[in-house]
Every structure is written in structure tokens, then in C-alpha cells.
Tab-separated table of C-alpha atoms in Angstrom:
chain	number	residue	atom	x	y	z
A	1	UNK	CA	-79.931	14.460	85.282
A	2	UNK	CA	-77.108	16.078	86.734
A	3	UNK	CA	-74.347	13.998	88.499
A	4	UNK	CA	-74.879	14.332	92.628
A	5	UNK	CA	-71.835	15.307	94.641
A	6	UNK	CA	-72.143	14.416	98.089
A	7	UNK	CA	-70.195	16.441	101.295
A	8	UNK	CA	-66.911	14.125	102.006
A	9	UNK	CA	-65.465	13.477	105.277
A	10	UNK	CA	-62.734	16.435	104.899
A	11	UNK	CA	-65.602	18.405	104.825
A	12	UNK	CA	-67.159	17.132	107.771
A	13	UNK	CA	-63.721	17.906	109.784
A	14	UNK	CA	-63.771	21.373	108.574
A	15	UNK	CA	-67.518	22.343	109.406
A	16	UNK	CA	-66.738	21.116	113.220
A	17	UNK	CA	-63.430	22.788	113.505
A	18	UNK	CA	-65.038	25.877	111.772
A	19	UNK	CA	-65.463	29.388	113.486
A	20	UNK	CA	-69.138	29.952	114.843
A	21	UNK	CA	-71.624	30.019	111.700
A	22	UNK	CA	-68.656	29.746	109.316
A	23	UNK	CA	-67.767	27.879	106.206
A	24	UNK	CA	-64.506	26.991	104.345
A	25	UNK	CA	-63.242	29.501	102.567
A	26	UNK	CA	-62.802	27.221	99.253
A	27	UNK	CA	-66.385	25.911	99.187
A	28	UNK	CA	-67.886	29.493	99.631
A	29	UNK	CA	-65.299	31.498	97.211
A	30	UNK	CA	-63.327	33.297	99.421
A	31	UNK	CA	-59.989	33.937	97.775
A	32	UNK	CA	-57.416	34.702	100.523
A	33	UNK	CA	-58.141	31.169	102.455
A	34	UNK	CA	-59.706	32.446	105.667
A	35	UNK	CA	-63.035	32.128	107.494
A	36	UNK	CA	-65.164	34.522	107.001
A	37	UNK	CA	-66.523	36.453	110.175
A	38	UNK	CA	-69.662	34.999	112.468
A	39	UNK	CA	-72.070	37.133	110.853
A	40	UNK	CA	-70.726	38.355	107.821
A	41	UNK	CA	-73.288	39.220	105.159
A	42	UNK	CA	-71.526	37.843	102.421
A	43	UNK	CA	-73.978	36.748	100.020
A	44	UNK	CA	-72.310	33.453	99.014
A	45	UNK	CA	-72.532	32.074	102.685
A	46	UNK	CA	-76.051	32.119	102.351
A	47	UNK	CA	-78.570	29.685	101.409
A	48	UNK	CA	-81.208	32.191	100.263
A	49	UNK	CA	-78.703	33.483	97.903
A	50	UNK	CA	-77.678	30.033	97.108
A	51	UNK	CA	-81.073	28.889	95.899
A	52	UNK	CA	-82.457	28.758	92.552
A	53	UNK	CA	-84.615	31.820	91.617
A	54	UNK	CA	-87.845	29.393	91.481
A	55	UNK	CA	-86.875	27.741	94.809
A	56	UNK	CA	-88.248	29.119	98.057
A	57	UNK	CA	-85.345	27.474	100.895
A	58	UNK	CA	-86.951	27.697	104.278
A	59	UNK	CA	-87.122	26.772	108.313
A	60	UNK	CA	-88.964	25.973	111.018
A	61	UNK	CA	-89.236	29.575	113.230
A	62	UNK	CA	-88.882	27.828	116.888
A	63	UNK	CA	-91.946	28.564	119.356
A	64	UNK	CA	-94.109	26.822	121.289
A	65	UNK	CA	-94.309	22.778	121.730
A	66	UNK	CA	-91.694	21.217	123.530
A	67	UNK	CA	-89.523	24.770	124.239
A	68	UNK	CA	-92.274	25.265	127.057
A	69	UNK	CA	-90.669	22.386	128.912
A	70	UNK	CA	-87.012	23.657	127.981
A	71	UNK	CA	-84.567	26.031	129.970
A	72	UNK	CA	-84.313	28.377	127.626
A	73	UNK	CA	-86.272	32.004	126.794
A	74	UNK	CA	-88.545	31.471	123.486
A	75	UNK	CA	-85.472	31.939	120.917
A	76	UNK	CA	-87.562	33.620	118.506
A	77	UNK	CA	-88.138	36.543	120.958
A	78	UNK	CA	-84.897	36.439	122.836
A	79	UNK	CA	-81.884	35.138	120.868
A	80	UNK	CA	-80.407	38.097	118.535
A	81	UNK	CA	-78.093	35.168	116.309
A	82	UNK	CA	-81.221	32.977	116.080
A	83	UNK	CA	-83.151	35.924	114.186
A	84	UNK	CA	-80.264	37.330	112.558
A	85	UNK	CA	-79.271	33.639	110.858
A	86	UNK	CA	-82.891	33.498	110.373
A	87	UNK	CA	-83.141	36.578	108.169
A	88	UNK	CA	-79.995	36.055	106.280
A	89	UNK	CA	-79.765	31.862	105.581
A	90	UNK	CA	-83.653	31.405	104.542
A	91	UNK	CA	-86.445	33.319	102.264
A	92	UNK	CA	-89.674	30.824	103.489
A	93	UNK	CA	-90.690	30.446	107.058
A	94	UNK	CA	-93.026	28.342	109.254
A	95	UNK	CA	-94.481	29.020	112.427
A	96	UNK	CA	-92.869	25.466	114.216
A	97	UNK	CA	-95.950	25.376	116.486
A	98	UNK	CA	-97.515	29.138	117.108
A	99	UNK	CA	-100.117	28.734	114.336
A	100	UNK	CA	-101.461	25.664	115.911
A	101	UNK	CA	-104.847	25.624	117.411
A	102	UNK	CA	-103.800	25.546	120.761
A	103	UNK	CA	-102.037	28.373	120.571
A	104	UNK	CA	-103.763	30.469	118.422
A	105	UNK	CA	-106.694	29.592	119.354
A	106	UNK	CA	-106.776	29.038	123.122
A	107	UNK	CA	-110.327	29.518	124.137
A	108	UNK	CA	-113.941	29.276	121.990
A	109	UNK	CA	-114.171	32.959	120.464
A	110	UNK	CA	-111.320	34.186	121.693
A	111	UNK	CA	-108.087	33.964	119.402
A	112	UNK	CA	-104.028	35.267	120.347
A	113	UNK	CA	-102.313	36.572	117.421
A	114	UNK	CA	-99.835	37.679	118.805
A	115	UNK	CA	-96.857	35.115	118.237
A	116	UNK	CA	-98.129	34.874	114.712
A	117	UNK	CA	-98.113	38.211	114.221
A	118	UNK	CA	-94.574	39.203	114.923
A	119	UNK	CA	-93.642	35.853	112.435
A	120	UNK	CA	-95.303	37.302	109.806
A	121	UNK	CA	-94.337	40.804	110.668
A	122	UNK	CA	-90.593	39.245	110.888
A	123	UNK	CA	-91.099	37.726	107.270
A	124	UNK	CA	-92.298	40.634	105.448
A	125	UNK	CA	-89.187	42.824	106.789
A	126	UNK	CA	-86.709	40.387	105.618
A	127	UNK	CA	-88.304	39.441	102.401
A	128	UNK	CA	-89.465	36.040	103.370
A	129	UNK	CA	-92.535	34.528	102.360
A	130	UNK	CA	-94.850	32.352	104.987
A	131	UNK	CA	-96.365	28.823	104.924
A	132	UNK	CA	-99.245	28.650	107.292
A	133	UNK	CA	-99.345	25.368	109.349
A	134	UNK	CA	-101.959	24.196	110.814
A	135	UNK	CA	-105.872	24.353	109.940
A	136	UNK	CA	-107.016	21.307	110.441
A	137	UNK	CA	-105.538	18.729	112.379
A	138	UNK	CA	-105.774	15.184	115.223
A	139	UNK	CA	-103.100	16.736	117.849
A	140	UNK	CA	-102.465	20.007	119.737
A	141	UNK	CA	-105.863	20.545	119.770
A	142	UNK	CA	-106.941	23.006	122.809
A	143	UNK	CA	-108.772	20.771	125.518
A	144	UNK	CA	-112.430	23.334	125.300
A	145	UNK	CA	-112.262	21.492	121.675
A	146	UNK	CA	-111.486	18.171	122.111
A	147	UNK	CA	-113.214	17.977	125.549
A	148	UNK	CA	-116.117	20.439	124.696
A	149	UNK	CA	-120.208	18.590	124.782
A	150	UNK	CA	-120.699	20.540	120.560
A	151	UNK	CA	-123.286	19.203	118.390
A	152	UNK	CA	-122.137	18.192	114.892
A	153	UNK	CA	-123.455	21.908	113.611
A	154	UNK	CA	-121.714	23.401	116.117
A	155	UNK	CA	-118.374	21.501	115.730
A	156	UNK	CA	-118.247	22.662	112.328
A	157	UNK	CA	-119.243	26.365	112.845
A	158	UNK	CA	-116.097	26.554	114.714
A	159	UNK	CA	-113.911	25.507	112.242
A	160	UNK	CA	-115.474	27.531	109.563
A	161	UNK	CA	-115.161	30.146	112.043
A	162	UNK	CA	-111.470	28.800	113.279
A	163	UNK	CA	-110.548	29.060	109.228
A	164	UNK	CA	-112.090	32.097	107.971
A	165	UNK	CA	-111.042	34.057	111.426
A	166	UNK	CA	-107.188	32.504	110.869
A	167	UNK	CA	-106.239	32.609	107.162
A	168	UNK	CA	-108.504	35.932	106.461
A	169	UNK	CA	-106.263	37.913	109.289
A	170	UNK	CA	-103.287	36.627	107.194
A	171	UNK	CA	-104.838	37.194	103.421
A	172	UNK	CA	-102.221	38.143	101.231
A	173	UNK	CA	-99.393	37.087	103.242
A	174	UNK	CA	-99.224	33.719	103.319
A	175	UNK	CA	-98.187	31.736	100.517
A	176	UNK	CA	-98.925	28.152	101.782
A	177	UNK	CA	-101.235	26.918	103.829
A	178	UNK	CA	-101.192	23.083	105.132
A	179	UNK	CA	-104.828	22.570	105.046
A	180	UNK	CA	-105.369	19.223	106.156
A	181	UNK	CA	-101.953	17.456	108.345
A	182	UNK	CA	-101.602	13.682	108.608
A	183	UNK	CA	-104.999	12.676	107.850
A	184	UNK	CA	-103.901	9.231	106.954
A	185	UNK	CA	-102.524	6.737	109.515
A	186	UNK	CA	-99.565	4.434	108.352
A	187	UNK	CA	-101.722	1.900	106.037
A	188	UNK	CA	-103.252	4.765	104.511
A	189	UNK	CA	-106.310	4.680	106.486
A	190	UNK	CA	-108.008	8.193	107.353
A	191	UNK	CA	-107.225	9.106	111.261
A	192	UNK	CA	-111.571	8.851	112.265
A	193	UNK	CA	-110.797	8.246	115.368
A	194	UNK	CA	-107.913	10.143	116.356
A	195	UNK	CA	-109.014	13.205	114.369
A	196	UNK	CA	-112.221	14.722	115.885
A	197	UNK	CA	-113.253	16.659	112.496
A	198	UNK	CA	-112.917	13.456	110.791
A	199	UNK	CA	-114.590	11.332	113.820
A	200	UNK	CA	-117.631	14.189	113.828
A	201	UNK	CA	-118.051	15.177	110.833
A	202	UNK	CA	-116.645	12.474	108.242
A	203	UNK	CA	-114.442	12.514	105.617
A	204	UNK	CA	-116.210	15.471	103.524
A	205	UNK	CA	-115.023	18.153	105.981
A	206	UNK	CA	-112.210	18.066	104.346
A	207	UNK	CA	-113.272	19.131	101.013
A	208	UNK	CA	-115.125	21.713	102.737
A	209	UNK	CA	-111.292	22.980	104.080
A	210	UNK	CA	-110.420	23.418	101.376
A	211	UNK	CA	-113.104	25.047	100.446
A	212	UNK	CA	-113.698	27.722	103.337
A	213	UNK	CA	-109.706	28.625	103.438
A	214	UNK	CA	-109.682	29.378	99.155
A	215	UNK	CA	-112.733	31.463	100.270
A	216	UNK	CA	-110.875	33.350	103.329
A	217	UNK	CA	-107.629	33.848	100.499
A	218	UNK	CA	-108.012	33.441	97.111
A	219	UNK	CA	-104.089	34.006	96.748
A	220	UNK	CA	-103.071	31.124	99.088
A	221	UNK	CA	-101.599	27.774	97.864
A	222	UNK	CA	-103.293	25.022	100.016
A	223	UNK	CA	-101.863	21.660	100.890
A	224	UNK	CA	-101.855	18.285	102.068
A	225	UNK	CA	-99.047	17.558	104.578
A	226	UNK	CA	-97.636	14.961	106.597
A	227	UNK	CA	-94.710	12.477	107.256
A	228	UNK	CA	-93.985	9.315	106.157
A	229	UNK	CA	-94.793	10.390	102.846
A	230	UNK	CA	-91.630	10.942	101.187
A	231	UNK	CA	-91.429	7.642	99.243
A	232	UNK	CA	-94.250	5.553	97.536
A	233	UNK	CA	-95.782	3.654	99.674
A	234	UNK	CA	-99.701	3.235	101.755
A	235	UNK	CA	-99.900	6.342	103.140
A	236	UNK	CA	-99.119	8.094	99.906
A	237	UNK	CA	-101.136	6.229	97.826
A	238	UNK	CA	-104.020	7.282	99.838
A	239	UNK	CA	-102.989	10.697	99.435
A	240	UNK	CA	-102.589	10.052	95.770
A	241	UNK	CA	-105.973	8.646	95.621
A	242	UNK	CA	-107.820	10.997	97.480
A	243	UNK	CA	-106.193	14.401	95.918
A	244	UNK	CA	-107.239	12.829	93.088
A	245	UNK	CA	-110.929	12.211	93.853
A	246	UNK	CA	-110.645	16.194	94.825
A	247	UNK	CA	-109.396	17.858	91.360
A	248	UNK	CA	-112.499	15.525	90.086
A	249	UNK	CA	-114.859	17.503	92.180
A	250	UNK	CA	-113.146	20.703	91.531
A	251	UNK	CA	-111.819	21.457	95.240
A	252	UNK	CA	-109.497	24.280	95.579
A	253	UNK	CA	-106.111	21.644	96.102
A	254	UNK	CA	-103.215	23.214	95.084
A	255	UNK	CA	-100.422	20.414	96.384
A	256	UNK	CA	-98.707	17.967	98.319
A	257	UNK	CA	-95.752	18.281	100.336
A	258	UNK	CA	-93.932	15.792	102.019
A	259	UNK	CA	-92.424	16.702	105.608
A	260	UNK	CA	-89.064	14.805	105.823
A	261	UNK	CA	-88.621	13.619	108.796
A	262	UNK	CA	-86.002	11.255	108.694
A	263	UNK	CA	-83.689	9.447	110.529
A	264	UNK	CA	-80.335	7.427	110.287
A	265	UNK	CA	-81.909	4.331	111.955
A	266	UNK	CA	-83.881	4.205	108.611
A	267	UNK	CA	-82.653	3.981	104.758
A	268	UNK	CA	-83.253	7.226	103.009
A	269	UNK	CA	-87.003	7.011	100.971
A	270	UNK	CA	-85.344	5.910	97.661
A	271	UNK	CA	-88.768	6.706	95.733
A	272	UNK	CA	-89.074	10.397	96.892
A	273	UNK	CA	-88.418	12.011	93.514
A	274	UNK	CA	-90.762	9.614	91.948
A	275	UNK	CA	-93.688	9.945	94.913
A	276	UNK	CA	-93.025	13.800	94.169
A	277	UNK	CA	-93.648	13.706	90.610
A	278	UNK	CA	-96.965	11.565	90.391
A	279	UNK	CA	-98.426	14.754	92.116
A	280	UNK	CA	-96.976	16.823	89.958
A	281	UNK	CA	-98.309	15.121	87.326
A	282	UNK	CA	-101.921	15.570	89.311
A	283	UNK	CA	-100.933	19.297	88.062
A	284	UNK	CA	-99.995	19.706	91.791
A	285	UNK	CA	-97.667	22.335	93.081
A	286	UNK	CA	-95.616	19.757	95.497
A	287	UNK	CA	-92.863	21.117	98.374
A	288	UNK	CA	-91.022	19.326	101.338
A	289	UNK	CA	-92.101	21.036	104.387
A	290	UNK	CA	-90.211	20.004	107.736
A	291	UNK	CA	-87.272	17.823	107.111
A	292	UNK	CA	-84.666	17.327	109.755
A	293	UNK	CA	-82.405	13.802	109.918
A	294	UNK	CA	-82.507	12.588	113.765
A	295	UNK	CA	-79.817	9.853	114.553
A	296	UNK	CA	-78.924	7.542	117.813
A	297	UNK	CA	-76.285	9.385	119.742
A	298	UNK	CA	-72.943	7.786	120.937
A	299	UNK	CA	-72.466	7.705	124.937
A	300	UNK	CA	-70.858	10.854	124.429
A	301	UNK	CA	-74.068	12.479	122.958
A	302	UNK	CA	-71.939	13.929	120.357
A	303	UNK	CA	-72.124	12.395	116.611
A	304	UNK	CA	-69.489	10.563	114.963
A	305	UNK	CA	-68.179	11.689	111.932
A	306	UNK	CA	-69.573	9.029	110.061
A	307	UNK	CA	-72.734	10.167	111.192
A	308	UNK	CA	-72.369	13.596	110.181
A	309	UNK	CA	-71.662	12.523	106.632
A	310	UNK	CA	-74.045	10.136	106.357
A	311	UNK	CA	-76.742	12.716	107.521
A	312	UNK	CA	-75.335	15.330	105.222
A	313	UNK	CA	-76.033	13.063	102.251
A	314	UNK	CA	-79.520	12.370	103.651
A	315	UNK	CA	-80.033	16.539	103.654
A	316	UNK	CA	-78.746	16.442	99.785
A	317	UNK	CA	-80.896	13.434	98.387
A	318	UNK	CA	-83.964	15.262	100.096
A	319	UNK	CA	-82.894	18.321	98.189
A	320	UNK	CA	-82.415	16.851	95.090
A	321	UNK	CA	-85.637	15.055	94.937
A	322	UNK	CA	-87.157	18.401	95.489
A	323	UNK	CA	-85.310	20.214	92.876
A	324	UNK	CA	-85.293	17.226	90.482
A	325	UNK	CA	-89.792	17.596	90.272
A	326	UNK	CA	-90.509	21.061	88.172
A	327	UNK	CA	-93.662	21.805	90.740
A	328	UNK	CA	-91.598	21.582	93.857
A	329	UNK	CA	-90.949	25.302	94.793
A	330	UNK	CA	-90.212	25.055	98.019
A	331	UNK	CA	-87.995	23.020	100.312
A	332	UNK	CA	-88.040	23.461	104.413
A	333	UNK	CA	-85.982	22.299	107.088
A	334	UNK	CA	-87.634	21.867	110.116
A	335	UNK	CA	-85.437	24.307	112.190
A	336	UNK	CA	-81.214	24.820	112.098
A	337	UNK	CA	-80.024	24.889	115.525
A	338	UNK	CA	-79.356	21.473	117.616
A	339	UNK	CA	-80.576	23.528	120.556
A	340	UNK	CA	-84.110	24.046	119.675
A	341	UNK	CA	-84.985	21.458	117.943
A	342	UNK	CA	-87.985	19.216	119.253
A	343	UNK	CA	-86.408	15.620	118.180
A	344	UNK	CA	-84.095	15.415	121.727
A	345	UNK	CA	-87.600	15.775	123.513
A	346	UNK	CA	-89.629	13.232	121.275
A	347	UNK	CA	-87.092	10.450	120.787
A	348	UNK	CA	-84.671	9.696	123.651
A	349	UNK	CA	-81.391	9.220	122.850
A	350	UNK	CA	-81.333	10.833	119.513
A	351	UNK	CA	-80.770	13.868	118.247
A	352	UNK	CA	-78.265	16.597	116.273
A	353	UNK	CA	-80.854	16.628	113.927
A	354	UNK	CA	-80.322	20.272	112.433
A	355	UNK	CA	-77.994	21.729	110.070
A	356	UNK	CA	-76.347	23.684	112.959
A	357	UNK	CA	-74.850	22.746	116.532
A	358	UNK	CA	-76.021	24.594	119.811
A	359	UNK	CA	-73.248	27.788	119.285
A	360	UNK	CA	-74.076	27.907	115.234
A	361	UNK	CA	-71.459	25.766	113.708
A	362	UNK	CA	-72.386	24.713	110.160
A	363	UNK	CA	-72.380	20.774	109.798
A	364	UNK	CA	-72.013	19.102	106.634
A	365	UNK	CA	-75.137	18.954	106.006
A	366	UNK	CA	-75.181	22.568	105.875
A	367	UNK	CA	-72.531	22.583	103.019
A	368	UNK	CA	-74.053	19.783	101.363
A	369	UNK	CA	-77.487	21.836	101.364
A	370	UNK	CA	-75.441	24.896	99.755
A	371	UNK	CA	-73.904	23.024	97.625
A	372	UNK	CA	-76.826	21.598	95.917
A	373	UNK	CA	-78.639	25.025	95.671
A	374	UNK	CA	-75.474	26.068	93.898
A	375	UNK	CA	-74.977	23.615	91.677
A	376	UNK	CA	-78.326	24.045	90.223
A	377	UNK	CA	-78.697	27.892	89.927
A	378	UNK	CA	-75.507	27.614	87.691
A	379	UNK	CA	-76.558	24.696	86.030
A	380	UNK	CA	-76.776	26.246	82.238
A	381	UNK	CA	-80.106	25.784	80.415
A	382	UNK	CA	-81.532	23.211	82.839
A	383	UNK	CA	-85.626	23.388	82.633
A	384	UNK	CA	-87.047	26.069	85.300
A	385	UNK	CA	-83.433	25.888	87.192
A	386	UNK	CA	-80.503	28.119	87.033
A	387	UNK	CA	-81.621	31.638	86.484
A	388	UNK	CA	-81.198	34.237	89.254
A	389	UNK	CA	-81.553	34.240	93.472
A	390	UNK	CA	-82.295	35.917	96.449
């Protein structure tokens, strides 16, 4: 296993003293010593390009959620630098919230595609591919669902109907789809109460899933996903368990993916590489899907510089343990900019979660992320590493 170099505190000066969206000139190869310009299409500054040839390096696309509440325009609609680093830093997206039942699906028989749309419109223009997220799920749930007097038959007519309406619309372009999210509680327990597929219909709706989205698109790769999953522990092992009781039966599982997210309050998941690689050895495609690293603000509500390097390492041993498991193909950060992410919103107090500040300065974490992906596209002969890029 390759040694693991992790981003130093001289780097962390540098990335907050940086230019807008720039990077030091000595990390990224630029000869003459100076920054290169805010959006300069230099394919070294990029993490797309970074990434191994077999490695899909994705984000979040902000929408929905939380930015209802904010005092900002959608940023996916009206922020020109937000779509422009969103094209040129990552090859994978995810809709953050617009594929989500309440917003795709806001009233019975009646569906808005149109968020969804321009996100996979976006994606196919900039040579992206797209992981589909949600299908089946406890929360954001629109209330004529959750609220609605349905018989058992009827419940699961509509998400036959919600699947096979969703994913067909889509066939073809999306690669992943996160089938089932965070079935399991924290002791590994199946959500039937919170979850009103699983309180309705039991447990074997979610073979069937499976089953009616590999039927919508034969093409798709279809997941498990949820946090809290990164390391070995309850809620894994029930996902362990259960995957495996579904290759027995011959459902259409494909793979696993851990979301990542993480915070400084907590030691980073030590196991991750080795949760990762049981499912792989399931014969499991596996991928981490949403990964940001919140921490616990000073007064100031800007982070130290301890903080910054300490979350930077967090972003590369997430990373590794992705690139270190042959089956995981693709790595996501749960968006890049400080000023739309959800974490301020969830958890008071905390935040800087991204890879980015508010005006597009590149953290350490950013580096550390490029780094990585550099390291191991150049890394010579290493098994189903280190040949090509983006």
C-alpha cells in the first residue's frame, strides 16, 4: 500500500491566502511561481483531471432542502462560478435534494421534472455522469403520501408507479441509483416505523425495489445508501447481512456506498477501507456518496487552522479508503462551497464543512483531495489505478 501524505499546515496558510478558486503554483505544476487565474482551465487544477481513469470524483448539485429557507437565489440556476466550478472540478453529480419525492413528485399522478431535468441535461453537456438519489426512502416524503388514507395495494402501486415513472424518464442516463436510503436505524434495526414502505408493506418491498427500478433500466447500478456506515459496526452489519440474503435470492443489487458524513467532534471511521471491502468481496460495486467533514466553529465562526488541517486529512483518509477497495468507482462530496451547504442549517454552531469557502477559496482539504487523485493515477503498475483521466 502506498505511503499517505497528508496536506501540512504551510499548506493550509496558502489555500486561505490564495486568490479566489486558486492553488499554489508548486502543488499544481505551474513553473513560473504564480497563481493561476480564478477560472483558468488548466487541466492540472482540476479534480476531474486529477482522478484515476476508473474513478468517477463527484458533488452534491445544490437545490432544494434547506436553500428554501436561505437568502440566496437557487445557485444551481443563478450562480455562473457555481456551474462553471461545477463543470470543470467534477465528472459525477447528484441531485442534493431535487430527485427527492417531494420534489419530484409533489402531488399523486402528477410529477415536476423540471429541476431534474436541467441536472441531467447539465451532466450530459459537460461529460458528467449522474447518480440518482432517492427512490425509496423515511424523510422528505410529500405530505398526500405520508398523510394520504391508501390501502396496502394502493401504497405500493404508487411506488411501482413512483419508480418506473422516475428512473424510466432517466433510462440510460443515470449511472447510480440509491435504491433504498437509511433503511437501518443506528443498532441496525430496519426503520418500520419511521419508514412508511417498510411500516406498510414490510421488509420485502425492498427486494421488490430493486426489482421494479432494474426493470425501468437495465443499465443502472442500484444501491444501498446511508450514513453512519463508513466503519464496521451495527448498522453495517445489517447491511452486510441483508445484501447478502439478496444476491441469495438473485435481486438485482449492484452495491453499497457509504455517505461520509463526518465530523471533527468524532474520530475518523478507522475501519472504512475494511467495511468497504467485505462488500466488495459480496462482488459488490461499493462508492462513497455524500461526504462532507462538519466541525464546531470558534466565536469567530471562522476555523482555526488546526481545524482546517485536521479536516483536510479527514477528506484524504475518506479518499483513500475509497481508492484503496478495487470496486469503489466512485467517490462524492456532498457539495464544495461553505455557502450552500446544508450542515450550518442542521447542526448549530458548526459548519465550513466543504472543500471551498463562500467566495471559492480552495481549503486544504481541497489540495489534499487533489493530491490523492494524483498520487494514484501516477502510481506505476498499481492494480486498476494509474492509467489515464478526464
Amino acid at each position: 500500500m502506498r505511503p499517505i501524505r497528508f496536506a501540512t499546515t504551510a499548506l493550509a496558510a496558502a489555500a486561505l491566502t490564495a486568490p479566489l478558486a486558486a492553488s499554489p503554483a508548486a502543488a499544481e505544476g505551474f513553473g513560473d511561481g504564480h497563481w493561476p487565474p480564478h477560472h483558468s482551465n488548466g487541466k492540472a487544477e482540476r479534480l476531474r483531471w486529477a482522478a484515476p481513469h476508473d474513478l468517477h470524483i463527484g458533488t452534491a448539485i445544490a437545490g432544494g432542502g434547506h436553500h428554501t429557507d436561505q437568502d440566496y437565489d437557487p445557485p444551481f440556476a443563478s450562480d455562473r462560478t457555481y456551474r462553471t466550478t461545477l463543470a470543470r472540478q467534477f465528472d459525477s453529480v447528484s441531485a442534493e435534494n431535487q430527485m427527492k419525492w417531494e420534489y419530484i413528485h409533489p402531488e399523486r399522478g402528477e410529477y415536476d421534472f423540471e429541476d431534474a431535468d436541467r441536472i441531467v441535461d447539465f451532466a450530459a453537456r459537460h461529460g458528467q455522469v449522474v447518480r440518482g438519489h432517492t427512490l425509496l426512502w423515511h424523510s422528505q416524503n410529500p405530505d398526500w403520501l405520508e398523510e394520504g388514507d391508501f390501502t396496502d395495494e394502493e401504497l405500493r402501486s404508487i411506488l411501482k408507479d413512483h419508480i418506473t415513472t422516475v428512473v424510466g424518464r432517466y433510462k440510460g442516463r443515470i449511472q447510480q441509483w440509491d435504491v433504498a436510503n437509511e433503511i437501518f436505524d443506528g443498532d441496525g434495526e430496519l426503520r418500520t416505523e419511521e419508514n412508511i414502505w417498510l411500516r406498510r408493506l414490510g421488509p420485502g418491498i425492498i427486494a421488490d425495489a430493486f426489482r421494479w427500478t432494474h426493470q425501468a433500466d437495465p443499465h443502472a447500478e442500484l444501491y444501498f445508501n446511508d450514513y453512519n456506515v463508513e466503519g464496521v459496526n451495527a448498522k453495517s452489519d445489517a447491511y452486510y447481512e441483508l445484501s447478502q440474503e439478496l444476491l441469495a435470492e438473485n435481486v438485482p443489487l449492484h452495491g453499497f456506498s457509504a455517505q461520509g458524513h463526518l465530523s471533527l467532534d468524532y474520530p475518523f471511521p478507522g475501519s472504512m477501507e475494511e467495511n468497504l471491502q467485505r462488500f466488495d468481496d459480496l462482488g459488490l460495486g461499493t462508492a462513497v456518496t455524500e461526504v462532507d467533514i462538519r466541525m464546531t466553529l470558534p466565536e469567530s465562526g471562522e476555523p482555526t487552522e488546526e481545524q482546517l488541517d485536521t479536516q483536510a486529512d479527514y477528506y484524504r483518509r475518506a479518499l483513500q479508503a475509497c481508492l484503496d477497495v478495487d470496486s469503489c468507482e466512485s467517490f462524492t462530496i456532498w457539495g464544495f462551497n461553505d455557502k450552500y451547504s446544508w450542515v450550518p442549517g442542521t447542526f448549530e454552531g458548526q459548519g465550513s464543512a466543504t472543500v471551498m469557502t463562500e467566495d471559492y477559496t480552495r481549503k486544504p482539504a481541497f489540495f489534499a483531495l487533489h493530491e490523492a487523485l494524483k498520487e494514484e493515477k501516477k502510481w506505476p503498475g498499481w492494480p486498476g489505478r494509474g492509467h489515464g483521466g478526464r
